[in-house]
Tab-separated table of N, CA and C in Angstrom:
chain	number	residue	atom	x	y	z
A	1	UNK	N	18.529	14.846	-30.118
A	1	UNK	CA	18.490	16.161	-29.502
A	1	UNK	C	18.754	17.200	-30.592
A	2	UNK	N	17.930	18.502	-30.680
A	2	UNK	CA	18.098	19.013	-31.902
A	2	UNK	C	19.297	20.517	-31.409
A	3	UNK	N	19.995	20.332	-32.491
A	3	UNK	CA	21.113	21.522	-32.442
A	3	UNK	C	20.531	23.209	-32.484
A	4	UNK	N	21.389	23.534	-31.939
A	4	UNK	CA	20.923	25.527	-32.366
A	4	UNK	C	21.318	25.338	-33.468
A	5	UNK	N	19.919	25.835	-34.385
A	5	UNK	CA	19.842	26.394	-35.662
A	5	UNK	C	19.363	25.184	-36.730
A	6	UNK	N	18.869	24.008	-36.014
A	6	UNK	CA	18.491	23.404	-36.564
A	6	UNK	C	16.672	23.639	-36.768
A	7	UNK	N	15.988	22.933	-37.872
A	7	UNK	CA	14.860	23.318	-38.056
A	7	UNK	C	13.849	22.772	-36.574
A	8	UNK	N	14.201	22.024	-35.552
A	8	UNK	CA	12.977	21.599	-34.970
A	8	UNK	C	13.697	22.297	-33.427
A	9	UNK	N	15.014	22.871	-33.447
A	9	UNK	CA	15.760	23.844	-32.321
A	9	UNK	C	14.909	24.504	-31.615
A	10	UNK	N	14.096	25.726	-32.858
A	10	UNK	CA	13.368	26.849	-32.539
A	10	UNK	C	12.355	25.840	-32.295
A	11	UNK	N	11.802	24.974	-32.373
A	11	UNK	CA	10.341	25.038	-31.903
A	11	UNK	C	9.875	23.957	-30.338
A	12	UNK	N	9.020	23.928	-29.675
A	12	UNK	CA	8.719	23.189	-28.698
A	12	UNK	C	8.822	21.907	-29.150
A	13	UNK	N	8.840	20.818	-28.385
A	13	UNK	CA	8.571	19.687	-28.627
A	13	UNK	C	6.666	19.706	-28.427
A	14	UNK	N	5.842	19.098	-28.718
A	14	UNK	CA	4.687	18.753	-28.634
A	14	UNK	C	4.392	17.158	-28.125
A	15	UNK	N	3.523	17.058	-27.411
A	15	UNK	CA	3.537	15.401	-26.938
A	15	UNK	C	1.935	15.528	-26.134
A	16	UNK	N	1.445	14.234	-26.516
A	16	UNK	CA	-0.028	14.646	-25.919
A	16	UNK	C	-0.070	14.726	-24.020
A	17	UNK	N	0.928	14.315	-23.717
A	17	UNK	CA	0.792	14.763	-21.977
A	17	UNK	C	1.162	16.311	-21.604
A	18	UNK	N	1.989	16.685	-22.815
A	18	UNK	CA	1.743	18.286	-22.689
A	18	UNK	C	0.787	19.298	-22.989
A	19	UNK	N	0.477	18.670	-24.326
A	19	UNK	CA	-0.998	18.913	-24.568
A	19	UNK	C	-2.099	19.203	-23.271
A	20	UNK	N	-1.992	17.854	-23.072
A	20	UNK	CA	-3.136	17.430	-21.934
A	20	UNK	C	-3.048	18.531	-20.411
A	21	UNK	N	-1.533	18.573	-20.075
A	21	UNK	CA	-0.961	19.112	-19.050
A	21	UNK	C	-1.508	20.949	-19.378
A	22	UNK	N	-1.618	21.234	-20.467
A	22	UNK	CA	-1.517	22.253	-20.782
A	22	UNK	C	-3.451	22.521	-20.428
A	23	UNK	N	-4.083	21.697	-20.786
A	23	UNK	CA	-5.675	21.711	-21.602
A	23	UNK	C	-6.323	21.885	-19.965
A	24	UNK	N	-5.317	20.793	-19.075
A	24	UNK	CA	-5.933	20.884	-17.349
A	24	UNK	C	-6.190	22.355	-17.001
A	25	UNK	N	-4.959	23.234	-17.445
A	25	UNK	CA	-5.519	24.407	-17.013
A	25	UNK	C	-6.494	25.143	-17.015
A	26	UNK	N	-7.562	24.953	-18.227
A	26	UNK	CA	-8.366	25.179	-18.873
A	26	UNK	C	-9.399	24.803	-18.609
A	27	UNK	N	-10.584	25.152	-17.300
A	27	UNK	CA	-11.645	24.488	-16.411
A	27	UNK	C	-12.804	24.425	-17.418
A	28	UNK	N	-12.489	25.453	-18.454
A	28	UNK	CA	-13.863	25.039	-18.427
A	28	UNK	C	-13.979	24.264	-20.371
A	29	UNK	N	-12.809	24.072	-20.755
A	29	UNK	CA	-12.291	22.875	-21.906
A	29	UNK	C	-12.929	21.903	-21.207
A	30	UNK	N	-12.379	21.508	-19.926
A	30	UNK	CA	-12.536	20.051	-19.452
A	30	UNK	C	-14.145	19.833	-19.398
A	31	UNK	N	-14.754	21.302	-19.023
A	31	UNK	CA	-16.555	20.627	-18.537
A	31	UNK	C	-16.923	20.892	-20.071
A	32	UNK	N	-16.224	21.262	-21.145
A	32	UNK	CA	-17.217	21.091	-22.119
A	32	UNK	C	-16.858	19.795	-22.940
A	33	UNK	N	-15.419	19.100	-23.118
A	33	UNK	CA	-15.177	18.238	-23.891
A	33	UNK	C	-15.807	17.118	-22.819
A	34	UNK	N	-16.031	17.092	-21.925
A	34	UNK	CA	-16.093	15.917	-20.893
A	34	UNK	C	-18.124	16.189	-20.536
A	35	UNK	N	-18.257	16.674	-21.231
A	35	UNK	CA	-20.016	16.879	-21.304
A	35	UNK	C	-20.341	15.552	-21.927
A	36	UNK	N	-21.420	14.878	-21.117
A	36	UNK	CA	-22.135	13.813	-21.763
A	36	UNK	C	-22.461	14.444	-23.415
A	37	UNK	N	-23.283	15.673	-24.041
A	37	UNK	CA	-23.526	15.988	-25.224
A	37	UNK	C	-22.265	15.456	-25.795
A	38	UNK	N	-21.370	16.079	-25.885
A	38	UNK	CA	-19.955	15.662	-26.671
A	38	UNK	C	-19.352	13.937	-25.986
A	39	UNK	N	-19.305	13.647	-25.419
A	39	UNK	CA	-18.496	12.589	-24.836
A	39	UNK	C	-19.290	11.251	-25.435
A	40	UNK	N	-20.241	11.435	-25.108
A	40	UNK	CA	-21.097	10.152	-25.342
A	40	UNK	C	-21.512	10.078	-26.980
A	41	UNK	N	-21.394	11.073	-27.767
A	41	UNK	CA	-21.639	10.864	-29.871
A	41	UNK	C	-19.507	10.288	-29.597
A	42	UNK	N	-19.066	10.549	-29.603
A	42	UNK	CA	-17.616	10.390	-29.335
A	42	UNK	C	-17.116	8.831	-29.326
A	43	UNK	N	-17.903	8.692	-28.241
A	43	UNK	CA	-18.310	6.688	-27.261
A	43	UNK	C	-19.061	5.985	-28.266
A	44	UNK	N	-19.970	6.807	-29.102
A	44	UNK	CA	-20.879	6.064	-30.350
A	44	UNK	C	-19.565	5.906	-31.395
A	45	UNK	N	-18.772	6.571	-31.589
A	45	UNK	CA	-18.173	7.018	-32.825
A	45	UNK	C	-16.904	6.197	-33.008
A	46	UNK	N	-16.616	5.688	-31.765
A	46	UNK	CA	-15.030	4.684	-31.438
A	46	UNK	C	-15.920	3.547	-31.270
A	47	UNK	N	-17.141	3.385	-30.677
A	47	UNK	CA	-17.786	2.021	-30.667
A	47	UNK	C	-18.070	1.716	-32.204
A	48	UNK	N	-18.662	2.340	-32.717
A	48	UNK	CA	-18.413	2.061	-34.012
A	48	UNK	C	-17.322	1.266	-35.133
A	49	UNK	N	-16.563	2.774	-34.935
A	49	UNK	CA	-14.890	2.036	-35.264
A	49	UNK	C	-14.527	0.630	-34.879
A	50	UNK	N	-14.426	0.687	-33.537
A	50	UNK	CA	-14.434	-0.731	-33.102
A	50	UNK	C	-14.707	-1.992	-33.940
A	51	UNK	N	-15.946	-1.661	-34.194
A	51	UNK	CA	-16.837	-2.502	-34.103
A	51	UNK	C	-16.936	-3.227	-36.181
A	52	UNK	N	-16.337	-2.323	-36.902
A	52	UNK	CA	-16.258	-2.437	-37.791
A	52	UNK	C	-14.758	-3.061	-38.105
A	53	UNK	N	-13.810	-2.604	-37.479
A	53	UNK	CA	-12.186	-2.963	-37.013
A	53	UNK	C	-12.416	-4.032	-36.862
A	54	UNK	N	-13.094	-4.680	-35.670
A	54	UNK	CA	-13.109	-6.143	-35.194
A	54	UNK	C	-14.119	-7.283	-36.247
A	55	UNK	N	-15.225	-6.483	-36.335
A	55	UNK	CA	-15.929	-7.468	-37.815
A	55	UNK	C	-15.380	-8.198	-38.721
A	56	UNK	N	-14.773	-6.308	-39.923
A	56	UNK	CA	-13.619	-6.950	-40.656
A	56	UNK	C	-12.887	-8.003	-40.499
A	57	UNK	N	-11.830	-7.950	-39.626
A	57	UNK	CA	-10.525	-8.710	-39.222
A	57	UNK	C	-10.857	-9.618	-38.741
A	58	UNK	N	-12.348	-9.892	-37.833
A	58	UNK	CA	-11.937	-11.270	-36.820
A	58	UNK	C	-13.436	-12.000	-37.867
A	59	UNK	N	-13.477	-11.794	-39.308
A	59	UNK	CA	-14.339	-12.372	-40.036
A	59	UNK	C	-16.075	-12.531	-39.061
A	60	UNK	N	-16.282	-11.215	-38.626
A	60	UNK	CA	-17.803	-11.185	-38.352
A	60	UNK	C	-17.812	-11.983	-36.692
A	61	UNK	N	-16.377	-12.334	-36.200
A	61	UNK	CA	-17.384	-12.969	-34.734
A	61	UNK	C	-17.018	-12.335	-33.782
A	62	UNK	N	-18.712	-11.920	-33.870
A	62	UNK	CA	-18.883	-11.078	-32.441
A	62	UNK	C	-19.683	-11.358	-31.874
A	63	UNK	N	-19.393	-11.520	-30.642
A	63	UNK	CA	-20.852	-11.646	-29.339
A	63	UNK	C	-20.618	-10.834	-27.975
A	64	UNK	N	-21.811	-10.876	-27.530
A	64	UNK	CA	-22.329	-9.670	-26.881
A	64	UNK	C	-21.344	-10.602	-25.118
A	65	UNK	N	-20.759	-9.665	-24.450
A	65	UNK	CA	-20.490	-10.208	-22.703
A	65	UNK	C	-20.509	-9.161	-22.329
A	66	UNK	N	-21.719	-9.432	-21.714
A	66	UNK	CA	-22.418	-8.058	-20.397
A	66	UNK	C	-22.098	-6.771	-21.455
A	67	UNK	N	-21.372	-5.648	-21.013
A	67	UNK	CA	-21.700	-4.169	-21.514
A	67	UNK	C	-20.774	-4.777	-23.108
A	68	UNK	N	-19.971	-5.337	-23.036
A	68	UNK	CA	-18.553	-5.414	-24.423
A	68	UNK	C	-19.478	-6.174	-25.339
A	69	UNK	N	-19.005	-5.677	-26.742
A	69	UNK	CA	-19.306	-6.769	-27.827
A	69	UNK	C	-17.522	-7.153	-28.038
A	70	UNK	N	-17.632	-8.501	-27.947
A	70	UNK	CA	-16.306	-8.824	-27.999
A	70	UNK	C	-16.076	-9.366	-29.505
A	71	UNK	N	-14.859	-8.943	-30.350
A	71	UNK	CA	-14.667	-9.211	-31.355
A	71	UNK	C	-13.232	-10.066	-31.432
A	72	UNK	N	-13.123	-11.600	-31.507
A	72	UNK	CA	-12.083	-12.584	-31.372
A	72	UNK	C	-11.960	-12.506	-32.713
A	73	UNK	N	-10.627	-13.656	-32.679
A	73	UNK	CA	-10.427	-14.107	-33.862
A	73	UNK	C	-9.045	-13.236	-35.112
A	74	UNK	N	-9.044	-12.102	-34.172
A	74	UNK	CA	-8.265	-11.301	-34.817
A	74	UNK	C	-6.783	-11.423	-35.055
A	75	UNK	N	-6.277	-10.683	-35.937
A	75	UNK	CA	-4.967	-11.220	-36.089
A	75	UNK	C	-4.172	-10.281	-34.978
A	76	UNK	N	-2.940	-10.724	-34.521
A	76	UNK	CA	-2.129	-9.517	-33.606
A	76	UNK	C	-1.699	-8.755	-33.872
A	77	UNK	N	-1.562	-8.389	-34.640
A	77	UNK	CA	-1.046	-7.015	-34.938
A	77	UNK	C	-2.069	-5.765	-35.275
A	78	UNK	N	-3.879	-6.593	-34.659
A	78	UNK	CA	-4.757	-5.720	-35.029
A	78	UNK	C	-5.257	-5.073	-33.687
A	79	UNK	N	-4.648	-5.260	-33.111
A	79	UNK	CA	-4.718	-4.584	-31.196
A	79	UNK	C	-3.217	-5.058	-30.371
A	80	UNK	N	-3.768	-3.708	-29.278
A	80	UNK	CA	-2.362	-3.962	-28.737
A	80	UNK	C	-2.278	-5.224	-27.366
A	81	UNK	N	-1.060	-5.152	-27.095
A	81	UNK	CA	-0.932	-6.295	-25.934
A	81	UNK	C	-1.854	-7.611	-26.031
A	82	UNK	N	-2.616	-7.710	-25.240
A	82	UNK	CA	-3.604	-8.813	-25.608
A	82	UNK	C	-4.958	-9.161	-25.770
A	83	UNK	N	-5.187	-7.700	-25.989
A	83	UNK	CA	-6.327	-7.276	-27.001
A	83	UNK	C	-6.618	-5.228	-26.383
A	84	UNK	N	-7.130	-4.659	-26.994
A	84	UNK	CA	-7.673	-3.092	-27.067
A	84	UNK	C	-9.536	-3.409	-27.240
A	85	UNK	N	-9.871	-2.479	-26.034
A	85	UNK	CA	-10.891	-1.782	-25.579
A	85	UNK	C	-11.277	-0.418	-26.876
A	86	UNK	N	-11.999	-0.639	-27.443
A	86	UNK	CA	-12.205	0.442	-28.555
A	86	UNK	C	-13.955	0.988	-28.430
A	87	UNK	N	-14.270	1.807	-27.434
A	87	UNK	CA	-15.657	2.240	-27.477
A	87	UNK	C	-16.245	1.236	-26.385
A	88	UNK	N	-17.031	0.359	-27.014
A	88	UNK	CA	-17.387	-0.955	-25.773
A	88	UNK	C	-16.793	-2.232	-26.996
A	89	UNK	N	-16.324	-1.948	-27.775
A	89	UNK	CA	-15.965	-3.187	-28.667
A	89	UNK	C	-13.983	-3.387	-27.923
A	90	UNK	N	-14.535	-5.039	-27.346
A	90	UNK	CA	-13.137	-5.820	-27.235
A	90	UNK	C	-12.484	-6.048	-28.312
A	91	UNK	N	-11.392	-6.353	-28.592
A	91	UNK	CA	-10.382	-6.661	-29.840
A	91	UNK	C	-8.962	-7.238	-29.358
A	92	UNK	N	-9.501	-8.683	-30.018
A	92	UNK	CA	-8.563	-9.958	-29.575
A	92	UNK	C	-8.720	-10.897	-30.273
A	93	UNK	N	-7.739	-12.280	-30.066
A	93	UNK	CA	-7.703	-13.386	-30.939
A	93	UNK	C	-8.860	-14.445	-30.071
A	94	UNK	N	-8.034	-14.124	-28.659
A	94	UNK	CA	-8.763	-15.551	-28.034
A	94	UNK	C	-8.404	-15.249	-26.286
A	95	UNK	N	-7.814	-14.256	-26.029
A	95	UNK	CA	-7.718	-13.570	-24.614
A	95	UNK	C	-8.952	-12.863	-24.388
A	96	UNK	N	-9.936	-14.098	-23.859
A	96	UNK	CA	-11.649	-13.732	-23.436
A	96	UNK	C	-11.813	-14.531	-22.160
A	97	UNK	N	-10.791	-14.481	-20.848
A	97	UNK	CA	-11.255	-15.004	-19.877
A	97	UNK	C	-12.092	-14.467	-19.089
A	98	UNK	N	-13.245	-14.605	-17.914
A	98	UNK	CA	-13.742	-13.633	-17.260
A	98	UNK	C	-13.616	-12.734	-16.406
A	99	UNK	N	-12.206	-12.659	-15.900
A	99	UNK	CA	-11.553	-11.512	-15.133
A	99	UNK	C	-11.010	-10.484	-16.238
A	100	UNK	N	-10.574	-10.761	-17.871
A	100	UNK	CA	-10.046	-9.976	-18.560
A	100	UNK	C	-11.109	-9.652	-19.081
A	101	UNK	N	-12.486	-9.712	-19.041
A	101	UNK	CA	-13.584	-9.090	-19.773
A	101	UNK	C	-14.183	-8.053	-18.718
A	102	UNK	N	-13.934	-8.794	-17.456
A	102	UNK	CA	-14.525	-7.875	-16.725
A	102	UNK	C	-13.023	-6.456	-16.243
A	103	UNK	N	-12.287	-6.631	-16.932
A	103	UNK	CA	-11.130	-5.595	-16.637
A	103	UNK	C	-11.761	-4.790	-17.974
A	104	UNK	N	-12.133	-5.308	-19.080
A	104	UNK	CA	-11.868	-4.570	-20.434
A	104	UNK	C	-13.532	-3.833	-20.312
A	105	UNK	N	-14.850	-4.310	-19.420
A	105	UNK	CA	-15.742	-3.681	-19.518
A	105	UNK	C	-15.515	-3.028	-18.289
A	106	UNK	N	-14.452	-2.082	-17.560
A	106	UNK	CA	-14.168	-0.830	-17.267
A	106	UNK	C	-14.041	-0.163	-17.939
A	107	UNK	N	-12.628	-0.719	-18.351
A	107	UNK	CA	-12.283	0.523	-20.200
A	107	UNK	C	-13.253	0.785	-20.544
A	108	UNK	N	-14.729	0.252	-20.400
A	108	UNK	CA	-15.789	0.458	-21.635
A	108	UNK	C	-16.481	2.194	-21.232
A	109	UNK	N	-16.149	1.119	-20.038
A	109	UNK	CA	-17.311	2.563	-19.183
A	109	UNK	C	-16.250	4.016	-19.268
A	110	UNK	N	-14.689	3.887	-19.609
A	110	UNK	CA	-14.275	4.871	-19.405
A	110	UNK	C	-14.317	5.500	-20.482
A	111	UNK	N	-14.431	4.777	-21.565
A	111	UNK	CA	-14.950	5.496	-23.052
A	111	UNK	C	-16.019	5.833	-23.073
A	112	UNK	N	-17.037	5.479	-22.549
A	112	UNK	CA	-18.559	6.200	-22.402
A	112	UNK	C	-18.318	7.310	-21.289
A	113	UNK	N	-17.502	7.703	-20.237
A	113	UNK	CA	-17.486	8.823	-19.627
A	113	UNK	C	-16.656	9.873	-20.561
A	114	UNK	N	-15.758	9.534	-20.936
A	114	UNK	CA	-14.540	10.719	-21.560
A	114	UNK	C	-14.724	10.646	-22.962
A	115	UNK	N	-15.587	9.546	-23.937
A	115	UNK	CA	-15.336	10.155	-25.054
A	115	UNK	C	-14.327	9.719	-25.892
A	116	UNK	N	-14.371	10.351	-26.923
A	116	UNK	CA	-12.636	10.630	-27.901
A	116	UNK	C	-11.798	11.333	-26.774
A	117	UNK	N	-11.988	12.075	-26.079
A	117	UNK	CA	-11.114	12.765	-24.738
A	117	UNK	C	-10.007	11.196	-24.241
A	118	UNK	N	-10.526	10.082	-23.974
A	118	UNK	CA	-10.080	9.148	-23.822
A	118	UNK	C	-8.750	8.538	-24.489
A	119	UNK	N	-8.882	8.930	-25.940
A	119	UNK	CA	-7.500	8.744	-26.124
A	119	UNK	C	-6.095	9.834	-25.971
A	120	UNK	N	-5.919	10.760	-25.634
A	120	UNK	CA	-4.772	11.402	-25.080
A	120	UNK	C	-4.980	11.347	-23.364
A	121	UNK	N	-6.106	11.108	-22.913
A	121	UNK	CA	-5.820	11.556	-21.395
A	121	UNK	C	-5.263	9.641	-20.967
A	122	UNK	N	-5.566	8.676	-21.873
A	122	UNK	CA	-5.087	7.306	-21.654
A	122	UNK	C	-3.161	7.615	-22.146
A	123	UNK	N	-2.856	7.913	-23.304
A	123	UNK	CA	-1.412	8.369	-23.619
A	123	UNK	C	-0.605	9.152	-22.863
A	124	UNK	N	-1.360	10.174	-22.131
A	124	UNK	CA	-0.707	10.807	-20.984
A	124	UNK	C	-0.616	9.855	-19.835
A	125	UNK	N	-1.317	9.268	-19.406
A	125	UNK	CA	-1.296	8.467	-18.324
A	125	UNK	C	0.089	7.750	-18.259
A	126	UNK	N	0.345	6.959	-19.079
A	126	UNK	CA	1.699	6.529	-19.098
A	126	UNK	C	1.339	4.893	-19.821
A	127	UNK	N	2.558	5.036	-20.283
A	127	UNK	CA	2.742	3.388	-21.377
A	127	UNK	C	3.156	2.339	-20.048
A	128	UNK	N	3.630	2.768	-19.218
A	128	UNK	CA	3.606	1.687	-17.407
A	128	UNK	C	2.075	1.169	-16.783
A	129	UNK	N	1.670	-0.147	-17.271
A	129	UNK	CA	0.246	-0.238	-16.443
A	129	UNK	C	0.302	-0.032	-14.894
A	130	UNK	N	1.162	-0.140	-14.504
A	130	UNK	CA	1.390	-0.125	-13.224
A	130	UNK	C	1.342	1.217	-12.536
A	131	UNK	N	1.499	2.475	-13.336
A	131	UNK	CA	1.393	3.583	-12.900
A	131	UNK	C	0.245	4.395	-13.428
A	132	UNK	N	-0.187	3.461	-14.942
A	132	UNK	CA	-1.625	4.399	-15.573
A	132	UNK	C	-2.656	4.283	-14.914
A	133	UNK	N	-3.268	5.025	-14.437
A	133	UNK	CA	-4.595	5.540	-13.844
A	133	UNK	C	-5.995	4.915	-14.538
A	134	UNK	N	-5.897	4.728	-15.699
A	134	UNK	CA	-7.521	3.604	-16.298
A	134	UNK	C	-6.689	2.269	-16.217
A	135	UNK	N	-5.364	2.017	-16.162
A	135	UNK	CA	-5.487	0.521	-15.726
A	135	UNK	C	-5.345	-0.035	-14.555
A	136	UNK	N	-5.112	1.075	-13.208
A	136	UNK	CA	-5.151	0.428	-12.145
A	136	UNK	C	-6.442	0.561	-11.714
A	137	UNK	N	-7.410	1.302	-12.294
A	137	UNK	CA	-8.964	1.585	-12.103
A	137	UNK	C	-9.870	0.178	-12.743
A	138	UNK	N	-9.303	-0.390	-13.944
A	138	UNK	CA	-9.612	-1.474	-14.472
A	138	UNK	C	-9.308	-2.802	-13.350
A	139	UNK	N	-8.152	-2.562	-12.705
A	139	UNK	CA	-7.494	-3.822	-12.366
A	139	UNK	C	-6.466	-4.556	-12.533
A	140	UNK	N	-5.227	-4.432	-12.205
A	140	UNK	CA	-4.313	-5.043	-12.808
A	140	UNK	C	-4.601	-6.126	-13.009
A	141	UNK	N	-4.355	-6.782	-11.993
A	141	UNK	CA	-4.738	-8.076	-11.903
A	141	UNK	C	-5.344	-8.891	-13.001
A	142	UNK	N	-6.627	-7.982	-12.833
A	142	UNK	CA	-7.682	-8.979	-13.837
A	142	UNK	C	-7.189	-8.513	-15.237
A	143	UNK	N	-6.743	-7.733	-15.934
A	143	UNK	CA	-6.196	-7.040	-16.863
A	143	UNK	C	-4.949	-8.313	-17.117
A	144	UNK	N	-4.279	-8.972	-16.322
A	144	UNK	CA	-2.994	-9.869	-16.816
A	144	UNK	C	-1.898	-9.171	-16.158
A	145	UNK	N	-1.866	-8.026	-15.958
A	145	UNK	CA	-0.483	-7.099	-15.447
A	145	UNK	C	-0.100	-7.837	-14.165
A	146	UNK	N	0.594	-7.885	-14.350
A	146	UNK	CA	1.380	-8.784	-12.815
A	146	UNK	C	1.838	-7.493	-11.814
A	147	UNK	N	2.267	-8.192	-10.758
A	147	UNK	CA	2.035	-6.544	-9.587
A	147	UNK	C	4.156	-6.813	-9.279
């Protein structure tokens, strides 16, 4: 907690759900960052990333399931929990069952609707799957989250 008169006293805290909280107000931010023009080069641009992330690290194996190119093989500490949704590229070691692919090709579709927008409006949502909004839209269930 910062003291009066300390250097971070005077200033706001910043955090991307305030950010975000702040940006809602803003009707017409939302219809332009959330425009297919912008959203979808965005969805190219993290699929990408992805896709080069998972190459690298999981030594080139990738194959195509339904909308995801899934990239195994990876080490853990190169995605979170038990694997990250990055664009339509999966990223995991060996958590490729077919209820968790078909949870992770939601995520896909939610990066092709929102974009780079996708990563603060997912951070605002909350670090609780149980209360975030793209993972109860995904599925808990099939996602691994226990209820």
């Amino acid at each position: 907690m910062p003291t009066e008169g300390s250097p971070t006293a005077d200033r706001p805290v910043r955090t991307a759900g305030g950010i975000v909280s702040r940006a809602r107000r803003l009707r017409w931010l939302r219809v332009v960052v959330l425009h297919p023009a912008i959203a979808r080069p965005g969805y190219w641009f993290a699929t990408a990333s992805g896709w080069v992330w998972g190459a690298a690290l999981g030594r080139f194996r990738l194959r195509r399931a339904g909308p995801l190119v899934v990239a195994s093989g990876l080490p853990k500490w190169a995605y979170g929990r038990g694997g990250t949704t990055i664009g339509a590229v999966y990223l995991t070691t060996d958590n490729t069952s077919p209820s968790v692919l078909e949870h992770e090709a939601v995520h896909a579709a939610q990066w092709k609707k929102y974009g780079l927008a996708f990563i603060p409006l997912y951070i605002d949502a909350g670090q609780d799957a149980r209360h975030n909004r793209f993972e109860i839209e995904a599925g808990l269930a099939k996602g691994g989250y226990g209820r």
